GROMACS .gro file of C-alpha atoms in nm:
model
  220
    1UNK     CA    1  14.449  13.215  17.868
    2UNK     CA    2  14.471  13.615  17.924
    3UNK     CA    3  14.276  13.821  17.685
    4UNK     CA    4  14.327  14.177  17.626
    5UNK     CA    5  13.990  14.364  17.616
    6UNK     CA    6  13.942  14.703  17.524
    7UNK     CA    7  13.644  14.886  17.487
    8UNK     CA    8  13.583  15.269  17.396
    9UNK     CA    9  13.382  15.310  17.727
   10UNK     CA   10  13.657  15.177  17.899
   11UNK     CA   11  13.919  15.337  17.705
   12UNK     CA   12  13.712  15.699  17.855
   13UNK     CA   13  13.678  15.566  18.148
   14UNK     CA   14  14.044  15.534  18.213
   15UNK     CA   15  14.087  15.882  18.006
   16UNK     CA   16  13.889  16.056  18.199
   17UNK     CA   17  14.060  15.886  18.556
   18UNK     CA   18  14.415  15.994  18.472
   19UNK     CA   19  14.320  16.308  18.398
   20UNK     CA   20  14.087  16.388  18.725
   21UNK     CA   21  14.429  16.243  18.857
   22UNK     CA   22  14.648  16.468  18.710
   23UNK     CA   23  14.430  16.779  18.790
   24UNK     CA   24  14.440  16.699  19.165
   25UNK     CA   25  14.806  16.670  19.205
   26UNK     CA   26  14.867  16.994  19.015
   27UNK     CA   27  14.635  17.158  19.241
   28UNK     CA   28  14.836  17.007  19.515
   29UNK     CA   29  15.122  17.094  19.383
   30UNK     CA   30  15.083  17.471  19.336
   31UNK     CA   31  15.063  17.776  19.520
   32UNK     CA   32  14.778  17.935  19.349
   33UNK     CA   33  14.510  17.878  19.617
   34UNK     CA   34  14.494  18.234  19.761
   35UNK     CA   35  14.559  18.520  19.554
   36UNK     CA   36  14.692  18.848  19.800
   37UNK     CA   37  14.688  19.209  19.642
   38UNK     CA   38  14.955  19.277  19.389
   39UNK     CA   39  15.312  19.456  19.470
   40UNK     CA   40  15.468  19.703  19.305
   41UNK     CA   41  15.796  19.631  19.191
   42UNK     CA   42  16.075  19.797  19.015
   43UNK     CA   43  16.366  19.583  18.911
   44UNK     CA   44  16.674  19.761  18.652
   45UNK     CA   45  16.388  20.101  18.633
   46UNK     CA   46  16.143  19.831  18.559
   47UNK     CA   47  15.777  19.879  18.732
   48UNK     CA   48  15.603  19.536  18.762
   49UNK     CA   49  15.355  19.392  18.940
   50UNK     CA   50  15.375  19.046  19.147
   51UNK     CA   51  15.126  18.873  19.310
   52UNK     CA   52  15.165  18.729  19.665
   53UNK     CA   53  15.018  18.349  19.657
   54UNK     CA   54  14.935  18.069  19.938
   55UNK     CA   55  14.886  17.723  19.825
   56UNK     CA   56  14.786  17.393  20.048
   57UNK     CA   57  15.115  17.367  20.168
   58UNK     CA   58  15.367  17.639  19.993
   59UNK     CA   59  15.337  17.989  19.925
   60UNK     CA   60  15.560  18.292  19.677
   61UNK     CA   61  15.682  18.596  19.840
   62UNK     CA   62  15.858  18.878  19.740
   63UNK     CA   63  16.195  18.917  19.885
   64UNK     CA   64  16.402  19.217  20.060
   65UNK     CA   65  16.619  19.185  19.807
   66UNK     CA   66  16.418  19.160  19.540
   67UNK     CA   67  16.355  18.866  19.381
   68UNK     CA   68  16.052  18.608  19.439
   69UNK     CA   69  16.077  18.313  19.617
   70UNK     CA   70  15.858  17.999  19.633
   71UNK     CA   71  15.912  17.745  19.841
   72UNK     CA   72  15.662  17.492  20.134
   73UNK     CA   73  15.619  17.610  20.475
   74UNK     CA   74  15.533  17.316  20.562
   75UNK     CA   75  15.870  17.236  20.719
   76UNK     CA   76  15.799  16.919  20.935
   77UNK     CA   77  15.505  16.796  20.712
   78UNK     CA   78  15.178  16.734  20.899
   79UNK     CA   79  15.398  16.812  21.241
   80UNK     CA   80  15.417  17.131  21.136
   81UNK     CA   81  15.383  17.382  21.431
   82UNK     CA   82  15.008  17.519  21.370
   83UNK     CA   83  15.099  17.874  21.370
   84UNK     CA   84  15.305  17.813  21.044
   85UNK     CA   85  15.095  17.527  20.873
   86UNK     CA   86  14.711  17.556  21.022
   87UNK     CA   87  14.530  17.262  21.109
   88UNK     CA   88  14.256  17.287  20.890
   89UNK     CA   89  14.537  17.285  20.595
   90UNK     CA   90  14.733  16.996  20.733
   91UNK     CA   91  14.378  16.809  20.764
   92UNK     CA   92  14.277  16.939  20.339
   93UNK     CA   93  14.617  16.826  20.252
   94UNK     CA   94  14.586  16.491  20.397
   95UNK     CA   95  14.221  16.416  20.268
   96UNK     CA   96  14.323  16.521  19.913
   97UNK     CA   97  14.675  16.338  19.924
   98UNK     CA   98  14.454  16.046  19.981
   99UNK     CA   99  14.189  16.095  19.746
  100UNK     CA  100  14.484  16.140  19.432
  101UNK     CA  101  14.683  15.800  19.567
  102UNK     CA  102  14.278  15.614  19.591
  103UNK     CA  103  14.234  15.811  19.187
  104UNK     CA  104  14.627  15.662  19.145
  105UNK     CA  105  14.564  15.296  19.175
  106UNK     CA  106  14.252  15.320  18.984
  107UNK     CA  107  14.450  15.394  18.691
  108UNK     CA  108  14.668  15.152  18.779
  109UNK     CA  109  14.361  14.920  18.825
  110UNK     CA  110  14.202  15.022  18.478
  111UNK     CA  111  14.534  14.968  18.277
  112UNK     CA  112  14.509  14.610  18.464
  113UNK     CA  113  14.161  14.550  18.406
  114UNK     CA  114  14.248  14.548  18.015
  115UNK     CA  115  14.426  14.191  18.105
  116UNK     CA  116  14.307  14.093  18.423
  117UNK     CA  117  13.897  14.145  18.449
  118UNK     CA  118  13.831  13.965  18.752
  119UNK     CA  119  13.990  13.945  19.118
  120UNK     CA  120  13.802  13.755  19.339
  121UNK     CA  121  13.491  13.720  19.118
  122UNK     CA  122  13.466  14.082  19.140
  123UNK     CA  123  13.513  14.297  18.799
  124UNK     CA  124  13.778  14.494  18.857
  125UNK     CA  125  13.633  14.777  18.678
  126UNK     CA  126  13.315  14.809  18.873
  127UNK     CA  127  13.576  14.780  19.219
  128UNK     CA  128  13.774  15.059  19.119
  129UNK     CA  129  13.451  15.276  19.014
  130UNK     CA  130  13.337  15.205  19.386
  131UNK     CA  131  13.688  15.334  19.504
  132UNK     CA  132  13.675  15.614  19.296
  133UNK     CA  133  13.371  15.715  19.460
  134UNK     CA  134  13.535  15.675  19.781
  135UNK     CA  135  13.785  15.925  19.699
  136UNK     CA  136  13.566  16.188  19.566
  137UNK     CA  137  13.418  16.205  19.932
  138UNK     CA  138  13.770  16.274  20.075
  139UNK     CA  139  13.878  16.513  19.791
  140UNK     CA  140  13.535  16.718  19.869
  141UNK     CA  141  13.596  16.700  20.237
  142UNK     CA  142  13.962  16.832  20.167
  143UNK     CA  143  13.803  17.105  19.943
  144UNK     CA  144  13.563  17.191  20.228
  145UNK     CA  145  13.844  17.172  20.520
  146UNK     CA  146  14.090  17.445  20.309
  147UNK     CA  147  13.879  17.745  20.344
  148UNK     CA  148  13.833  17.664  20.699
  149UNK     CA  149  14.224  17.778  20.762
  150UNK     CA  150  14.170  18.132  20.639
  151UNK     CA  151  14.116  18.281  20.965
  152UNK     CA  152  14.421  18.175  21.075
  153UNK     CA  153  14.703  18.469  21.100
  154UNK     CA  154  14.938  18.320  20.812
  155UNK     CA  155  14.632  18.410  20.561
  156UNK     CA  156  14.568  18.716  20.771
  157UNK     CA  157  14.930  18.814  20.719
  158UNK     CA  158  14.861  18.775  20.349
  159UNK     CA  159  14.458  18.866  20.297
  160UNK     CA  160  14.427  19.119  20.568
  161UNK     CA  161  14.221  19.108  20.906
  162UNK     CA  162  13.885  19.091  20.790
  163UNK     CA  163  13.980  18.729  20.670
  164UNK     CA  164  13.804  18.461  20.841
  165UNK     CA  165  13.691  18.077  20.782
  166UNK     CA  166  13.541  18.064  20.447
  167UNK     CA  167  13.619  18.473  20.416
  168UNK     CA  168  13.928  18.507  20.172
  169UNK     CA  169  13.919  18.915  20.323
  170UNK     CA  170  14.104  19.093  20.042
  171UNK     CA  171  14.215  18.807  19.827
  172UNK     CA  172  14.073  18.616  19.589
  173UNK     CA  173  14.036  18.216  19.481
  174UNK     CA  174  14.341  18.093  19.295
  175UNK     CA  175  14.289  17.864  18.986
  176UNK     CA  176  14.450  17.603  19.180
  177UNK     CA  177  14.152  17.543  19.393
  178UNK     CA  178  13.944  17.529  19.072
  179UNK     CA  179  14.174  17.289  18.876
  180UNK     CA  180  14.149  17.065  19.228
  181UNK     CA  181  13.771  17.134  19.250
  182UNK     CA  182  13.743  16.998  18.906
  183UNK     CA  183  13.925  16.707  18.930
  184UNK     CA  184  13.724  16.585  19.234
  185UNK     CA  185  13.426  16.630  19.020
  186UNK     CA  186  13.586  16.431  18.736
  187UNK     CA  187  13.655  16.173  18.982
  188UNK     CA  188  13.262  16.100  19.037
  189UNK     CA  189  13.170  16.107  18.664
  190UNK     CA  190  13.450  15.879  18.599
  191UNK     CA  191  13.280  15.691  18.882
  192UNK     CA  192  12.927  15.689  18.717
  193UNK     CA  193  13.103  15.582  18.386
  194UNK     CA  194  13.289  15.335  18.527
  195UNK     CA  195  12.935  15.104  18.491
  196UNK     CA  196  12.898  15.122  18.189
  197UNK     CA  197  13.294  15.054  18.088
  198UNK     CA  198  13.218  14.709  18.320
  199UNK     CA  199  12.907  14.648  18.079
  200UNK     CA  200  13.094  14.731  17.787
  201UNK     CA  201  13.387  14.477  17.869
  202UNK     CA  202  13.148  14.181  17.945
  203UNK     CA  203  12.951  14.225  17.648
  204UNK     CA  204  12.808  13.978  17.407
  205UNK     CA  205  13.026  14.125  17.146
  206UNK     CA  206  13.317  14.097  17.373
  207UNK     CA  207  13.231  13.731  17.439
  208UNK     CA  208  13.183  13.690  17.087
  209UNK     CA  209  13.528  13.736  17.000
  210UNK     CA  210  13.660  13.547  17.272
  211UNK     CA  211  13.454  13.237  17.141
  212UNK     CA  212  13.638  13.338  16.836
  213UNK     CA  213  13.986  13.263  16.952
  214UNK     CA  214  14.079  13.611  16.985
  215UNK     CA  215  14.332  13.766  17.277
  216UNK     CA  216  14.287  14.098  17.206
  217UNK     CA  217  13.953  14.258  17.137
  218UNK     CA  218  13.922  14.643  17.032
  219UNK     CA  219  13.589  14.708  17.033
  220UNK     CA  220  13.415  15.087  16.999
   0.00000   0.00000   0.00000
């Protein structure tokens, strides 16, 4: 007989994965990692400002012809000649691409742990908590790899010469690198919680209702 069981802890628990999840890939996904001094622009008589930016694996420029243009320079992927896409990036970009598919199926595995709460004798809960903390360790690695490419002449092209491994030279730290920072770090509390979810779906309350008859248990 399947039973559905959902707890509150568990309901967090999976909350609070997604979202570490979703912070990670948007992090990924944009160019806001390095910040390069702005540019004055004047488009129609119109005097702007725009802001150069590097991300993991893309970047925004301004144009000759005026008009900004974001797009990867990572052309061949992790093949990438080095002088375009450093080493140290392709390495943070492979660590943290691994640590948001690890965070991926743990969602997956927490919407299946509401049916399915054993595989193998193993809760599947508690599992996917130990994965989780598996990925944080890659995601912190990646973190720790990404600064390591900012002597490299792309970011010197961009932050001036005085940048050098963990030395932005004259740019600052995009939000993107915070939003990723703080998903790894929601990956590890979601790992910590992920105990007491397990606890919380083999309770004696849970069991309770099970004795009852009951497939599917909501409990607080």
């Amino acid at each position: 007989m399947c039973f559905v069981i959902i707890t509150g802890r568990s309901l967090a628990w999976l909350l609070l994965s997604l979202a570490a999840f979703m912070l990670i890939l948007t992090g990924i996904m944009t160019p806001k990692w390095l910040l390069g001094q702005p540019v004055i622009t004047n488009d129609n008589n119109v005097t702007g400002f725009f802001v150069p930016t590097v991300g993991i694996y893309n970047r925004c420029i301004r144009m000759p012809h005026d008009h900004n243009h974001c797009a990867s320079f990572s052309f061949y992927g992790l093949a990438t000649d080095s002088t375009v896409y450093p080493t140290p990036w392709k390495a943070a970009m492979f660590f943290l691409s691994l640590c948001a598919a690890i965070q991926f199926s743990t969602v997956l595995a927490g919407v299946l742990a509401c049916c399915v709460q054993s595989v193998f004798k193993k809760s599947v809960i508690s599992l996917a908590g130990a994965m989780q903390a598996l990925g944080g360790l890659f995601g912190v690695l990646g973190l720790l790899l990404y600064p390591w490419g900012w002597g490299a002449q792309r970011v010197k092209r961009l932050c001036g010469e005085n940048s050098e491994p963990y030395i932005p030279g004259d740019c600052s730290i995009g939000w993107a690198f915070f939003v990723t920072a703080t998903g790894v770090a929601q990956i590890f509390i979601a790992s910590a919680l992920s105990k007491s979810a397990d606890r919380a779906s083999n309770s004696d309350k849970v069991q309770f209702q099970i004795d009852e008859g009951k497939q599917l248990i909501c409990l607080a």
